[in-house]
CSV table of C-alpha atoms in Angstrom, one decimal:
chain,number,residue,atom,x,y,z
A,70,MET,CA,-148.2,-157.2,59.7
A,71,SER,CA,-149.1,-153.8,58.2
A,72,THR,CA,-149.6,-150.2,59.5
A,73,ASN,CA,-152.3,-147.8,58.1
A,74,VAL,CA,-152.4,-144.0,58.3
A,75,GLN,CA,-153.9,-143.8,61.8
A,76,SER,CA,-151.0,-146.0,63.1
A,77,VAL,CA,-153.3,-148.9,63.9
A,78,THR,CA,-151.5,-152.2,63.6
A,79,LYS,CA,-153.4,-154.9,61.8
A,80,VAL,CA,-152.4,-158.6,62.2
A,81,VAL,CA,-152.5,-160.5,58.9
A,82,LEU,CA,-151.7,-164.3,59.0
A,83,GLN,CA,-150.6,-166.5,56.1
A,84,PRO,CA,-152.8,-169.6,55.6
A,85,SER,CA,-149.8,-171.8,56.7
A,86,GLU,CA,-149.3,-169.8,59.9
A,87,ALA,CA,-153.0,-169.8,60.7
A,88,GLY,CA,-153.1,-173.5,60.0
A,89,ILE,CA,-150.4,-174.2,62.6
A,90,VAL,CA,-152.4,-172.3,65.3
A,91,ALA,CA,-155.7,-174.0,64.2
A,92,GLU,CA,-154.0,-177.4,64.2
A,93,GLN,CA,-152.6,-176.9,67.7
A,94,LEU,CA,-156.1,-175.8,68.9
A,95,VAL,CA,-157.8,-178.8,67.3
A,96,HIS,CA,-155.3,-181.2,68.8
A,97,CYS,CA,-155.7,-179.6,72.3
A,98,LEU,CA,-159.5,-180.0,72.0
A,99,GLY,CA,-159.1,-183.7,71.1
A,100,LEU,CA,-160.6,-183.3,67.7
A,101,ARG,CA,-159.4,-184.6,64.3
A,102,TRP,CA,-157.4,-182.2,62.1
A,103,ASP,CA,-158.4,-182.1,58.4
A,104,ALA,CA,-155.4,-180.6,56.6
A,105,ALA,CA,-157.1,-180.8,53.1
A,106,ASP,CA,-160.1,-178.9,54.3
A,107,TRP,CA,-157.9,-176.1,55.8
A,108,GLU,CA,-155.9,-175.8,52.6
A,109,ALA,CA,-159.1,-175.5,50.6
A,110,LEU,CA,-160.3,-172.8,53.0
A,111,GLY,CA,-157.0,-170.9,52.9
A,112,SER,CA,-156.8,-171.0,49.1
A,113,SER,CA,-160.3,-169.5,49.0
A,114,ILE,CA,-159.7,-166.8,51.6
A,115,GLY,CA,-156.1,-165.9,51.0
A,116,HIS,CA,-154.7,-163.9,53.9
A,117,PHE,CA,-156.4,-164.1,57.3
A,118,LYS,CA,-157.0,-161.0,59.3
A,119,TRP,CA,-157.1,-161.5,63.0
A,120,ALA,CA,-160.8,-160.9,63.4
A,121,ALA,CA,-161.6,-163.2,60.5
A,122,PHE,CA,-159.2,-165.8,61.8
A,123,LEU,CA,-161.0,-165.8,65.2
A,124,ALA,CA,-164.4,-165.9,63.5
A,125,VAL,CA,-163.3,-169.0,61.5
A,126,LEU,CA,-162.0,-170.7,64.7
A,127,GLU,CA,-165.1,-170.0,66.6
A,128,ALA,CA,-167.5,-171.1,63.8
A,129,LYS,CA,-165.5,-174.2,62.7
A,130,TYR,CA,-164.0,-175.7,65.9
A,131,CYS,CA,-165.3,-173.9,69.0
A,132,CYS,CA,-169.1,-173.9,68.5
A,133,ASP,CA,-169.6,-177.6,68.6
A,134,GLN,CA,-172.0,-178.7,71.3
A,135,GLN,CA,-169.6,-181.4,72.5
A,136,THR,CA,-166.8,-178.8,73.2
A,137,HIS,CA,-166.8,-178.0,76.9
A,138,PRO,CA,-165.9,-174.5,78.0
A,139,GLU,CA,-163.2,-175.8,80.4
A,140,ALA,CA,-161.6,-177.8,77.6
A,141,LEU,CA,-161.6,-174.6,75.4
A,142,VAL,CA,-159.9,-172.6,78.2
A,143,GLU,CA,-157.3,-175.3,78.6
A,144,ALA,CA,-156.7,-175.4,74.9
A,145,VAL,CA,-156.2,-171.6,74.8
A,146,ASP,CA,-153.8,-171.8,77.7
A,147,GLU,CA,-151.9,-174.5,75.9
A,148,ILE,CA,-151.6,-172.4,72.7
A,149,TYR,CA,-150.4,-169.4,74.9
A,150,ASP,CA,-147.8,-171.6,76.5
A,151,VAL,CA,-146.5,-172.9,73.1
A,152,PHE,CA,-146.5,-169.7,71.1
A,153,ILE,CA,-146.0,-167.0,73.8
A,154,GLU,CA,-144.2,-168.6,76.6
A,155,ASP,CA,-142.1,-170.6,74.1
A,156,ILE,CA,-142.7,-173.9,76.0
A,157,ILE,CA,-141.6,-177.0,74.1
A,158,LYS,CA,-143.1,-179.6,76.5
A,159,LYS,CA,-144.5,-180.0,79.9
A,160,GLY,CA,-145.8,-182.8,82.1
A,161,TYR,CA,-144.9,-185.0,85.1
A,162,LEU,CA,-141.5,-186.5,85.5
A,163,PHE,CA,-139.7,-188.5,88.2
A,164,LYS,CA,-136.5,-186.9,89.5
A,165,ARG,CA,-133.8,-188.5,91.6
A,166,GLY,CA,-132.8,-186.4,94.6
A,167,TYR,CA,-129.3,-185.1,95.2
A,168,LEU,CA,-129.0,-186.2,98.9
A,169,LEU,CA,-131.6,-189.0,99.1
A,170,PRO,CA,-131.5,-191.4,96.1
A,171,THR,CA,-135.3,-191.6,95.8
A,172,MET,CA,-137.5,-190.8,92.8
A,173,ARG,CA,-140.0,-188.0,93.4
A,174,GLU,CA,-142.6,-186.8,91.0
A,175,TYR,CA,-142.6,-183.2,89.8
A,176,TRP,CA,-144.4,-181.1,87.2
A,177,CYS,CA,-141.8,-180.1,84.7
A,178,VAL,CA,-141.9,-177.3,82.1
A,179,LEU,CA,-139.3,-177.4,79.3
A,180,GLN,CA,-138.2,-174.2,77.5
A,181,PRO,CA,-135.3,-173.7,75.1
A,182,CYS,CA,-133.1,-172.4,77.9
A,183,ALA,CA,-134.2,-174.2,81.0
A,184,LEU,CA,-136.1,-177.1,82.6
A,185,THR,CA,-138.2,-175.9,85.5
A,186,TYR,CA,-139.9,-178.3,87.9
A,187,TYR,CA,-142.7,-177.6,90.4
A,188,LYS,CA,-144.6,-179.5,93.1
A,189,SER,CA,-147.9,-179.5,91.1
A,190,SER,CA,-149.3,-178.6,87.7
A,191,SER,CA,-150.5,-175.2,89.1
A,192,GLN,CA,-146.8,-174.0,88.8
A,193,LYS,CA,-147.0,-172.0,92.0
A,194,ASP,CA,-144.3,-173.7,94.1
A,195,GLN,CA,-141.1,-173.9,92.1
A,196,CYS,CA,-138.7,-176.6,93.3
A,197,GLY,CA,-135.8,-176.0,91.0
A,198,ARG,CA,-134.5,-174.9,87.6
A,199,ILE,CA,-131.9,-176.5,85.4
A,200,ALA,CA,-130.2,-174.4,82.8
A,201,ILE,CA,-129.9,-176.0,79.3
A,202,ASP,CA,-127.4,-175.0,76.6
A,203,GLU,CA,-125.8,-176.5,73.6
A,204,TYR,CA,-123.3,-178.3,75.8
A,205,CYS,CA,-126.0,-180.4,77.5
A,206,SER,CA,-126.8,-184.0,76.3
A,207,VAL,CA,-129.5,-186.5,77.1
A,208,GLU,CA,-129.0,-190.3,77.3
A,209,ALA,CA,-131.3,-193.2,78.2
A,210,SER,CA,-130.3,-195.3,81.2
A,211,VAL,CA,-131.3,-198.7,82.5
A,212,GLY,CA,-133.0,-198.9,85.8
A,213,GLU,CA,-134.9,-201.4,88.0
A,214,GLY,CA,-138.7,-201.3,88.4
A,215,LYS,CA,-141.4,-199.9,86.2
A,216,ILE,CA,-139.8,-196.4,85.9
A,217,GLN,CA,-138.2,-195.7,82.5
A,218,ARG,CA,-135.0,-193.6,83.3
A,219,PHE,CA,-132.9,-191.2,81.4
A,220,GLN,CA,-130.1,-188.7,82.3
A,221,LEU,CA,-129.7,-185.0,81.5
A,222,ILE,CA,-126.0,-184.3,81.5
A,223,THR,CA,-125.0,-180.7,82.0
A,224,PRO,CA,-121.5,-179.2,82.4
A,225,ASP,CA,-122.0,-178.9,86.2
A,226,ARG,CA,-124.0,-182.0,87.1
A,227,THR,CA,-125.9,-185.1,85.8
A,228,PHE,CA,-129.6,-185.3,86.6
A,229,GLU,CA,-131.6,-188.5,86.5
A,230,PHE,CA,-135.3,-188.5,85.5
A,231,GLY,CA,-137.9,-191.1,84.8
A,232,THR,CA,-141.3,-191.7,83.2
A,233,GLN,CA,-144.1,-194.2,83.5
A,234,ASP,CA,-143.7,-195.7,80.1
A,235,HIS,CA,-141.2,-196.0,77.2
A,236,LYS,CA,-143.1,-193.7,74.9
A,237,SER,CA,-143.1,-190.8,77.3
A,238,ARG,CA,-139.3,-191.3,77.8
A,239,LEU,CA,-138.6,-191.1,74.1
A,240,GLN,CA,-140.8,-187.9,73.8
A,241,TRP,CA,-138.9,-186.2,76.7
A,242,ILE,CA,-135.5,-187.2,75.4
A,243,SER,CA,-136.4,-185.8,71.9
A,244,ALA,CA,-137.7,-182.6,73.5
A,245,LEU,CA,-134.7,-182.1,75.7
A,246,ARG,CA,-132.3,-182.6,72.7
A,247,GLN,CA,-134.3,-180.1,70.7
A,248,ALA,CA,-134.2,-177.6,73.5
A,249,ALA,CA,-130.4,-178.0,73.8
A,250,ALA,CA,-130.1,-177.6,70.0
A,251,VAL,CA,-132.0,-174.3,69.9
A,252,SER,CA,-130.8,-172.9,73.2
A,253,GLY,CA,-127.9,-170.9,71.8
A,254,GLY,CA,-130.0,-168.6,69.5
A,255,ALA,CA,-131.1,-165.1,70.3
A,256,GLU,CA,-134.6,-165.8,69.0
A,257,GLY,CA,-137.1,-168.1,70.7
A,258,TYR,CA,-137.9,-171.6,69.6
A,259,GLN,CA,-141.3,-170.8,68.1
A,260,ARG,CA,-139.9,-167.7,66.2
A,261,ARG,CA,-137.1,-169.8,64.8
A,262,ALA,CA,-139.6,-172.6,63.8
A,263,ARG,CA,-141.9,-170.0,62.3
A,264,ALA,CA,-139.0,-168.4,60.3
A,265,GLY,CA,-138.1,-171.9,59.0
A,266,ARG,CA,-141.7,-172.5,58.1
A,267,ARG,CA,-141.9,-169.2,56.2
A,268,GLY,CA,-138.7,-170.0,54.3
A,269,ALA,CA,-140.1,-173.4,53.4
A,270,GLY,CA,-143.3,-171.7,52.3
A,271,ALA,CA,-141.4,-169.3,50.0
A,272,ARG,CA,-139.5,-172.3,48.5
A,273,ARG,CA,-142.7,-174.2,48.0
A,274,GLU,CA,-144.3,-171.1,46.3
A,275,ARG,CA,-141.2,-170.8,44.0
A,276,GLU,CA,-141.3,-174.4,43.2
A,277,VAL,CA,-145.1,-174.2,42.5
A,278,ARG,CA,-144.5,-171.3,40.0
A,279,GLU,CA,-141.8,-173.2,38.2
A,280,THR,CA,-144.0,-176.3,38.1
A,281,LYS,CA,-146.9,-174.3,36.7
A,282,ALA,CA,-144.6,-172.9,33.9
A,283,ARG,CA,-143.4,-176.3,33.0
A,284,LEU,CA,-147.0,-177.6,33.0
A,285,GLN,CA,-148.2,-174.8,30.7
A,286,HIS,CA,-145.4,-175.6,28.2
A,287,GLU,CA,-146.2,-179.3,28.4
A,288,VAL,CA,-149.9,-178.5,27.9
A,289,ARG,CA,-149.2,-176.5,24.7
A,290,ALA,CA,-147.0,-179.3,23.4
A,291,ARG,CA,-149.6,-181.9,24.3
A,292,LEU,CA,-152.4,-179.9,22.5
A,293,ALA,CA,-150.3,-179.8,19.3
A,294,ALA,CA,-149.6,-183.5,19.5
A,295,GLU,CA,-153.2,-184.2,20.3
A,296,ALA,CA,-154.4,-182.3,17.1
A,297,GLN,CA,-152.0,-184.3,14.9
A,298,ALA,CA,-152.9,-187.5,16.7
A,299,GLN,CA,-156.6,-186.7,16.2
A,300,GLU,CA,-156.2,-186.6,12.4
A,301,LEU,CA,-154.4,-189.9,12.4
A,302,ALA,CA,-157.0,-191.3,14.8
A,303,GLU,CA,-159.8,-190.3,12.4
A,304,LEU,CA,-158.1,-192.3,9.6
A,305,ALA,CA,-157.5,-195.1,11.9
A,306,GLN,CA,-161.1,-195.0,13.1
A,307,GLN,CA,-162.4,-195.4,9.5
A,308,ASP,CA,-160.2,-198.5,9.0
A,309,ASN,CA,-161.1,-199.8,12.4
A,310,ARG,CA,-164.8,-199.4,11.7
A,311,LYS,CA,-164.5,-201.5,8.6
A,312,LEU,CA,-162.4,-204.0,10.5
A,313,GLU,CA,-164.9,-204.0,13.3
A,314,GLU,CA,-167.8,-204.6,10.9
A,315,LEU,CA,-166.0,-207.6,9.4
A,316,LYS,CA,-165.1,-208.9,12.9
A,317,THR,CA,-168.7,-208.4,14.0
A,318,THR,CA,-170.0,-210.4,11.0
A,319,GLN,CA,-167.5,-213.2,11.7
A,320,VAL,CA,-168.4,-213.2,15.4
A,321,GLU,CA,-172.1,-213.3,14.5
A,322,LEU,CA,-171.6,-216.3,12.2
A,323,GLU,CA,-169.5,-218.1,14.8
A,324,ARG,CA,-172.1,-217.3,17.4
A,325,LEU,CA,-174.9,-218.8,15.3
A,326,LEU,CA,-172.8,-221.9,14.6
A,327,GLN,CA,-172.0,-222.2,18.3
A,328,GLU,CA,-175.7,-221.7,19.2
A,329,GLU,CA,-176.7,-224.5,16.7
A,330,THR,CA,-174.0,-226.8,18.1
A,331,GLN,CA,-175.0,-226.0,21.6
A,332,ALA,CA,-178.7,-226.6,20.8
A,333,LYS,CA,-177.9,-230.1,19.5
A,334,ARG,CA,-175.8,-230.8,22.6
A,335,ASP,CA,-178.5,-229.5,24.9
A,336,GLU,CA,-181.1,-231.7,23.1
A,337,GLU,CA,-178.9,-234.8,23.6
A,338,ILE,CA,-178.3,-233.8,27.2
A,339,VAL,CA,-182.0,-233.3,27.7
A,340,ARG,CA,-182.8,-236.7,26.2
A,341,ALA,CA,-180.2,-238.4,28.4
A,342,LEU,CA,-181.5,-236.6,31.4
A,343,GLN,CA,-185.1,-237.6,30.6
A,344,ALA,CA,-184.0,-241.3,30.2
A,345,ARG,CA,-182.1,-241.1,33.5
A,346,VAL,CA,-185.0,-239.4,35.3
A,347,LEU,CA,-187.4,-242.0,34.0
A,348,ALA,CA,-185.2,-244.9,35.1
A,349,GLU,CA,-184.8,-243.2,38.5
A,350,GLU,CA,-188.6,-242.8,38.7
A,351,TRP,CA,-189.1,-246.5,38.0
A,352,GLU,CA,-186.5,-247.4,40.7
A,353,ARG,CA,-188.1,-245.0,43.1
A,354,ARG,CA,-191.6,-246.5,42.4
A,355,GLU,CA,-190.3,-250.0,42.9
A,356,GLU,CA,-188.6,-248.9,46.1
A,357,LEU,CA,-191.9,-247.3,47.3
A,358,GLU,CA,-193.8,-250.5,46.6
A,359,ARG,CA,-191.3,-252.5,48.5
A,360,LEU,CA,-191.4,-250.1,51.4
A,361,GLN,CA,-195.2,-250.2,51.3
A,362,GLU,CA,-195.2,-254.0,51.4
A,363,GLU,CA,-192.7,-254.0,54.2
A,364,GLN,CA,-194.8,-251.5,56.1
A,365,ASN,CA,-198.0,-253.6,55.7
A,366,ARG,CA,-196.1,-256.6,56.9
A,367,MET,CA,-194.8,-254.7,59.9
A,368,LEU,CA,-198.3,-253.4,60.6
A,369,GLU,CA,-199.7,-257.0,60.6
A,370,GLU,CA,-196.9,-258.1,62.9
A,371,GLU,CA,-197.6,-255.2,65.1
A,372,ARG,CA,-201.3,-256.1,65.2
A,373,MET,CA,-200.5,-259.7,66.1
A,374,LYS,CA,-198.1,-258.6,68.8
A,375,ARG,CA,-200.8,-256.3,70.1
A,376,LYS,CA,-203.4,-259.1,70.3
A,377,GLN,CA,-200.9,-261.3,72.1
A,378,PHE,CA,-200.1,-258.5,74.5
A,379,GLU,CA,-203.8,-258.0,75.1
A,380,ILE,CA,-204.3,-261.7,75.8
A,381,LEU,CA,-201.3,-261.7,78.2
A,382,GLN,CA,-202.5,-258.6,79.8
A,383,ALA,CA,-205.9,-260.2,80.4
A,384,GLU,CA,-204.3,-263.3,81.9
A,385,LYS,CA,-202.1,-261.2,84.1
A,386,GLU,CA,-205.1,-259.2,85.3
A,387,ALA,CA,-206.9,-262.5,86.1
A,388,GLN,CA,-203.9,-263.8,87.9
A,389,TYR,CA,-203.6,-260.5,89.7
A,390,LYS,CA,-207.3,-260.6,90.8
A,391,GLU,CA,-206.9,-264.2,91.9
A,392,ALA,CA,-203.8,-263.3,93.8
A,393,GLU,CA,-205.6,-260.4,95.4
A,394,LYS,CA,-208.5,-262.7,96.4
A,395,ARG,CA,-206.0,-265.3,97.8
A,396,LEU,CA,-204.2,-262.5,99.7
A,397,ARG,CA,-207.4,-261.3,101.2
A,398,GLU,CA,-208.3,-264.9,102.3
A,399,LEU,CA,-204.8,-265.4,103.8
A,400,GLU,CA,-205.1,-262.1,105.6
A,401,GLU,CA,-208.5,-263.2,107.0
A,402,GLU,CA,-207.0,-266.5,108.0
A,403,LYS,CA,-204.1,-264.7,109.6
A,404,ARG,CA,-206.3,-262.4,111.6
A,405,ARG,CA,-208.4,-265.4,112.7
A,406,LEU,CA,-205.3,-267.4,113.8
A,407,ASP,CA,-203.9,-264.3,115.5
A,408,ALA,CA,-207.2,-264.0,117.4
A,409,GLU,CA,-207.1,-267.7,118.4
A,410,LEU,CA,-203.4,-267.4,119.4
A,411,HIS,CA,-204.1,-264.4,121.5
A,412,ALA,CA,-207.1,-266.1,123.2
A,413,ALA,CA,-204.9,-269.2,123.8
A,414,GLN,CA,-202.1,-267.1,125.2
A,415,GLU,CA,-204.5,-265.3,127.5
A,416,LYS,CA,-206.0,-268.7,128.6
A,417,ILE,CA,-202.5,-270.0,129.3
A,418,SER,CA,-201.6,-266.9,131.2
A,419,ARG,CA,-204.7,-267.2,133.3
A,420,THR,CA,-204.1,-270.9,133.9
A,421,GLU,CA,-200.5,-270.2,134.9
A,422,LEU,CA,-201.6,-267.5,137.3
A,423,THR,CA,-204.3,-269.9,138.8
A,424,ALA,CA,-201.8,-272.8,139.1
A,425,HIS,CA,-199.3,-270.6,140.8
A,426,ALA,CA,-201.9,-269.3,143.2
A,427,LEU,CA,-203.1,-272.8,144.0
A,428,HIS,CA,-199.5,-274.0,144.4
A,429,VAL,CA,-198.8,-271.2,146.9
A,430,GLN,CA,-202.0,-271.9,148.8
A,431,LEU,CA,-201.4,-275.7,148.8
A,432,ARG,CA,-197.9,-275.2,150.2
A,433,GLN,CA,-199.3,-273.0,152.9
A,434,ASP,CA,-202.0,-275.6,153.7
A,435,MET,CA,-199.7,-278.7,153.5
A,436,ASN,CA,-196.8,-277.4,155.6
A,437,PRO,CA,-198.5,-278.6,158.9
A,438,ILE,CA,-199.5,-281.9,157.3
A,439,LEU,CA,-196.0,-282.6,156.0
A,440,ARG,CA,-194.6,-282.0,159.4
A,441,ASN,CA,-197.2,-284.4,160.9
A,442,GLY,CA,-196.4,-287.0,158.2
A,443,GLU,CA,-192.7,-286.8,159.0
A,444,ARG,CA,-193.5,-287.5,162.6
A,445,ALA,CA,-195.8,-290.4,161.5
A,446,ARG,CA,-193.0,-291.9,159.4
A,447,ARG,CA,-190.7,-291.7,162.2
A,448,ALA,CA,-193.3,-293.4,164.5
A,449,ILE,CA,-194.0,-296.1,162.0
A,450,SER,CA,-190.3,-297.0,161.8
A,451,PHE,CA,-190.4,-297.9,165.5
A,452,VAL,CA,-193.5,-300.0,165.4
A,453,PRO,CA,-193.0,-303.8,165.7
A,454,THR,CA,-193.3,-306.0,162.7
A,455,THR,CA,-196.3,-307.9,164.0
A,456,LYS,CA,-199.3,-305.8,163.2
A,457,SER,CA,-202.8,-306.3,162.8
A,458,SER,CA,-204.7,-305.9,159.5
A,459,SER,CA,-206.3,-302.6,160.6
A,460,ASP,CA,-202.9,-301.2,161.5
A,461,THR,CA,-201.5,-302.3,158.2
A,462,LEU,CA,-204.4,-300.5,156.3
A,463,ILE,CA,-203.7,-297.4,158.3
A,464,ASP,CA,-200.1,-297.5,157.3
A,465,ILE,CA,-201.0,-298.0,153.6
A,466,ARG,CA,-203.3,-295.0,153.7
A,467,ALA,CA,-200.7,-292.9,155.4
A,468,ILE,CA,-198.1,-293.9,152.7
A,469,LYS,CA,-200.5,-293.0,149.8
A,470,HIS,CA,-201.3,-289.7,151.5
A,471,LEU,CA,-197.7,-289.0,151.7
A,472,LYS,CA,-197.1,-289.8,148.0
A,473,VAL,CA,-199.9,-287.5,147.1
A,474,LEU,CA,-198.3,-284.7,149.1
A,475,ASP,CA,-194.9,-285.4,147.5
A,476,ASP,CA,-196.5,-285.2,144.0
A,477,ASP,CA,-198.2,-282.0,144.8
A,478,GLU,CA,-195.0,-280.6,146.2
A,479,LYS,CA,-193.2,-281.5,143.0
A,480,LEU,CA,-195.8,-279.8,140.9
């Protein structure tokens, strides 16, 4: 920082300090931080004035079409919390109650001197505040269920917290230990970290200057050695050129010899290949002729089988027609016999009906005659044995008439 004549304070940022703020902003926006690009930009600009620094942030990271205004506001709030409010970490934690042994979720904000927890992330309703000093310690604990537990041990009391996963638990344990380590200083956490970064930057600049001096000395020594080595190299190059020419001639002769030898080998190989190809061609031709003969034989057999099949098919068709004709005749015969059978059945039915009617009528008509015949039999049984011929004839006629009546009754 510097002050001019009009007592106007101007903020000037070192590239390393500006890079820390820019890196925090990029991470809050969910973008990828390119450290090499920022170092190149810082080396070209030098010191960042506040207006120039804001212009660089807006042009390089905040004017992207994918950056949402709400995300930018949250990122600025996050930077304010880190660098102004001196917040080390914040987020949701499960805390075990003092009276009821249940784990409730709170929004926790960790600063170098205290851990404050609220009902929600709006940080309006404060539920409690735990003082943190150099006498506090943090230890991981084993618990049941999915909650990953750890303990914050203070001189007055032991608090039990929990997270959803193991990674979050490790982050909170590291942040709480860091807060306990820096809680005793008069300066804030970010000021102390910035002072450390400045000291590290001064050490790096001093080391860079010393390294540059050593490099310049080594460059001058290397230039002198290179001049001497160049003279020796020129002499060696002349000898090498002559040696290369001899080697080139030798290589050319060897190449020509190898080409001639290879040409002879190739010629022998070509001849052997031609002989083999010719033999294979003859074998293939013989195989084709054999296959053609076999194909012709199979075609002839197929034609014979086809003729036999056609003959059999004609015979089957003739048999089929004959069978159809015979079937029609049998059907006609069956219909004729069925008609005759039906007529006979009807005739028998009529005959049975007529016989039954006659039988009923005959019984009705013969009942008086039968009664009279019975009386006649009884009268005959009392007649004397000495009869005349006329009486005997009457008796015979009466007996015949009675037999006829008995036969009709049986029918």
